[in-house]
Amino acid sequence: MFENPSHDEICALLKKSNRIAVVGLSPNVSRPSFGVAKAMQGFGYTIVPVRPKVSEVLGQKAYATLAEVPGSIDIVDVFRAAEHIDAIVEECIALKIPAIWIQDGIINEPAAERARDAGMVVVMDRCIYRDFVGICV
């Protein structure tokens, strides 16, 4: 059975991270992905939008895939349905990304376990913004 890291481990991850690639970041201001990413950007994180067919979101160049993102990524924050998590985890493993955050309401335990077995920090079914504000600030 999958268990998230402790609150202390989550805070340590968020405090040491700077660059968050947001998979499924919508340019629509009414979507949760936009609000969460904008808030995290306001807290000083560099947000990298990963969404095909969009040129930019929140003033940042968007990329169609994680593999296209130049430079390092500290956390991949995922706003995609559970059936898409497997492919995203495989891409994260291939790119040696250290952490994946699967947003509130999205659960794919086999994919989360594969990511963890590959050495990634995995947070699932939690909101990165709520955790940052609620347990780390």
mmCIF file of C-alpha atoms in Angstrom:
data_model
loop_
_atom_site.group_PDB
_atom_site.id
_atom_site.type_symbol
_atom_site.label_atom_id
_atom_site.label_comp_id
_atom_site.label_asym_id
_atom_site.label_seq_id
_atom_site.Cartn_x
_atom_site.Cartn_y
_atom_site.Cartn_z
ATOM 1 C CA MET A 1 0.000 0.000 0.000
ATOM 2 C CA PHE A 2 1.394 3.390 -1.034
ATOM 3 C CA GLU A 3 2.145 5.945 1.669
ATOM 4 C CA ASN A 4 3.142 9.557 1.141
ATOM 5 C CA PRO A 5 6.292 10.931 2.709
ATOM 6 C CA SER A 6 5.960 12.466 6.181
ATOM 7 C CA HIS A 7 5.164 16.162 6.574
ATOM 8 C CA ASP A 8 8.834 16.784 7.438
ATOM 9 C CA GLU A 9 9.976 14.985 4.287
ATOM 10 C CA ILE A 10 7.466 16.918 2.156
ATOM 11 C CA CYS A 11 8.676 20.230 3.603
ATOM 12 C CA ALA A 12 12.315 19.240 3.040
ATOM 13 C CA LEU A 13 11.501 18.456 -0.608
ATOM 14 C CA LEU A 14 9.704 21.772 -1.107
ATOM 15 C CA LYS A 15 12.444 23.781 0.639
ATOM 16 C CA LYS A 16 15.278 22.319 -1.429
ATOM 17 C CA SER A 17 13.397 22.609 -4.739
ATOM 18 C CA ASN A 18 13.353 25.627 -7.039
ATOM 19 C CA ARG A 19 12.080 24.503 -10.442
ATOM 20 C CA ILE A 20 8.707 22.809 -10.843
ATOM 21 C CA ALA A 21 7.564 21.435 -14.203
ATOM 22 C CA VAL A 22 3.758 21.413 -14.203
ATOM 23 C CA VAL A 23 2.386 18.733 -16.527
ATOM 24 C CA GLY A 24 -1.096 19.695 -17.683
ATOM 25 C CA LEU A 25 -0.779 23.364 -16.708
ATOM 26 C CA SER A 26 -3.803 25.061 -18.248
ATOM 27 C CA PRO A 27 -3.735 28.647 -19.534
ATOM 28 C CA ASN A 28 -7.374 28.898 -18.329
ATOM 29 C CA VAL A 29 -7.326 31.012 -15.152
ATOM 30 C CA SER A 30 -10.325 29.142 -13.737
ATOM 31 C CA ARG A 31 -8.552 25.750 -13.765
ATOM 32 C CA PRO A 32 -6.934 24.441 -10.562
ATOM 33 C CA SER A 33 -3.602 23.874 -12.315
ATOM 34 C CA PHE A 34 -3.381 27.576 -13.185
ATOM 35 C CA GLY A 35 -4.221 28.755 -9.660
ATOM 36 C CA VAL A 36 -1.829 26.346 -7.965
ATOM 37 C CA ALA A 37 1.041 27.110 -10.368
ATOM 38 C CA LYS A 38 0.477 30.858 -10.084
ATOM 39 C CA ALA A 39 0.532 30.626 -6.275
ATOM 40 C CA MET A 40 3.730 28.552 -6.287
ATOM 41 C CA GLN A 41 5.271 31.047 -8.720
ATOM 42 C CA GLY A 42 4.320 33.783 -6.239
ATOM 43 C CA PHE A 43 6.220 31.904 -3.521
ATOM 44 C CA GLY A 44 9.363 32.119 -5.661
ATOM 45 C CA TYR A 45 9.337 28.813 -7.531
ATOM 46 C CA THR A 46 10.224 28.751 -11.206
ATOM 47 C CA ILE A 47 7.269 27.204 -13.013
ATOM 48 C CA VAL A 48 7.806 25.349 -16.287
ATOM 49 C CA PRO A 49 4.549 24.652 -18.153
ATOM 50 C CA VAL A 50 4.377 21.243 -19.864
ATOM 51 C CA ARG A 51 1.384 21.180 -22.152
ATOM 52 C CA PRO A 52 1.249 20.524 -25.907
ATOM 53 C CA LYS A 53 -0.265 23.139 -28.229
ATOM 54 C CA VAL A 54 0.313 26.018 -25.787
ATOM 55 C CA SER A 55 3.146 28.493 -26.319
ATOM 56 C CA GLU A 56 3.237 29.943 -22.810
ATOM 57 C CA VAL A 57 1.471 30.011 -19.470
ATOM 58 C CA LEU A 58 2.099 32.425 -16.595
ATOM 59 C CA GLY A 59 4.644 34.262 -18.730
ATOM 60 C CA GLN A 60 6.787 31.122 -19.116
ATOM 61 C CA LYS A 61 7.554 29.219 -22.322
ATOM 62 C CA ALA A 62 5.571 25.980 -22.481
ATOM 63 C CA TYR A 63 6.971 22.640 -23.639
ATOM 64 C CA ALA A 64 5.087 19.722 -25.196
ATOM 65 C CA THR A 65 6.964 17.080 -23.171
ATOM 66 C CA LEU A 66 9.255 16.878 -20.156
ATOM 67 C CA ALA A 67 12.092 15.742 -22.433
ATOM 68 C CA GLU A 68 11.943 19.099 -24.248
ATOM 69 C CA VAL A 69 12.464 21.135 -21.054
ATOM 70 C CA PRO A 70 16.009 22.514 -20.950
ATOM 71 C CA GLY A 71 17.939 22.344 -17.692
ATOM 72 C CA SER A 72 17.142 20.496 -14.509
ATOM 73 C CA ILE A 73 13.728 19.908 -12.964
ATOM 74 C CA ASP A 74 13.367 19.483 -9.198
ATOM 75 C CA ILE A 75 9.719 18.360 -9.079
ATOM 76 C CA VAL A 76 7.240 17.284 -11.741
ATOM 77 C CA ASP A 77 3.790 18.382 -10.570
ATOM 78 C CA VAL A 78 1.077 16.455 -12.428
ATOM 79 C CA PHE A 79 -2.423 17.703 -13.259
ATOM 80 C CA ARG A 80 -3.438 14.818 -15.535
ATOM 81 C CA ALA A 81 -5.927 11.989 -15.086
ATOM 82 C CA ALA A 82 -4.752 8.772 -13.415
ATOM 83 C CA GLU A 83 -4.583 6.862 -16.705
ATOM 84 C CA HIS A 84 -1.836 9.240 -17.920
ATOM 85 C CA ILE A 85 0.381 8.849 -14.855
ATOM 86 C CA ASP A 86 2.134 5.668 -16.084
ATOM 87 C CA ALA A 87 3.615 7.375 -19.136
ATOM 88 C CA ILE A 88 4.583 10.473 -17.128
ATOM 89 C CA VAL A 89 6.340 8.331 -14.508
ATOM 90 C CA GLU A 90 8.245 6.472 -17.240
ATOM 91 C CA GLU A 91 9.389 9.792 -18.732
ATOM 92 C CA CYS A 92 10.443 11.048 -15.273
ATOM 93 C CA ILE A 93 12.430 7.869 -14.635
ATOM 94 C CA ALA A 94 14.142 8.110 -18.040
ATOM 95 C CA LEU A 95 15.043 11.762 -17.361
ATOM 96 C CA LYS A 96 16.229 10.981 -13.797
ATOM 97 C CA ILE A 97 13.889 13.572 -12.280
ATOM 98 C CA PRO A 98 14.183 13.375 -8.477
ATOM 99 C CA ALA A 99 10.541 13.927 -7.469
ATOM 100 C CA ILE A 100 6.995 13.649 -8.772
ATOM 101 C CA TRP A 101 3.951 15.243 -7.180
ATOM 102 C CA ILE A 102 0.649 13.754 -8.305
ATOM 103 C CA GLN A 103 -2.055 16.270 -7.444
ATOM 104 C CA ASP A 104 -5.083 15.977 -5.207
ATOM 105 C CA GLY A 105 -7.655 13.448 -6.409
ATOM 106 C CA ILE A 106 -5.287 11.620 -8.781
ATOM 107 C CA ILE A 107 -4.338 8.106 -7.709
ATOM 108 C CA ASN A 108 -2.278 5.512 -9.584
ATOM 109 C CA GLU A 109 -0.576 3.322 -6.977
ATOM 110 C CA PRO A 110 1.326 1.037 -9.394
ATOM 111 C CA ALA A 111 2.857 4.056 -11.151
ATOM 112 C CA ALA A 112 3.693 5.705 -7.810
ATOM 113 C CA GLU A 113 5.400 2.505 -6.614
ATOM 114 C CA ARG A 114 7.403 2.270 -9.879
ATOM 115 C CA ALA A 115 8.575 5.848 -9.413
ATOM 116 C CA ARG A 116 9.534 5.202 -5.789
ATOM 117 C CA ASP A 117 11.324 1.955 -6.739
ATOM 118 C CA ALA A 118 13.316 3.996 -9.272
ATOM 119 C CA GLY A 119 14.504 6.274 -6.451
ATOM 120 C CA MET A 120 12.106 9.178 -6.893
ATOM 121 C CA VAL A 121 10.380 11.013 -4.061
ATOM 122 C CA VAL A 122 6.665 10.497 -4.709
ATOM 123 C CA VAL A 123 3.760 12.500 -3.311
ATOM 124 C CA MET A 124 0.316 11.434 -4.498
ATOM 125 C CA ASP A 125 -3.256 12.640 -3.993
ATOM 126 C CA ARG A 126 -2.103 15.835 -2.290
ATOM 127 C CA CYS A 127 -2.054 19.492 -3.343
ATOM 128 C CA ILE A 128 1.429 21.014 -3.536
ATOM 129 C CA TYR A 129 0.055 24.483 -2.755
ATOM 130 C CA ARG A 130 -2.000 23.351 0.250
ATOM 131 C CA ASP A 131 0.935 21.386 1.635
ATOM 132 C CA PHE A 132 3.353 24.275 1.126
ATOM 133 C CA VAL A 133 1.050 26.728 2.886
ATOM 134 C CA GLY A 134 -0.401 24.315 5.442
ATOM 135 C CA ILE A 135 2.661 22.445 6.655
ATOM 136 C CA CYS A 136 5.780 24.231 5.412
ATOM 137 C CA VAL A 137 5.209 27.962 5.873
#
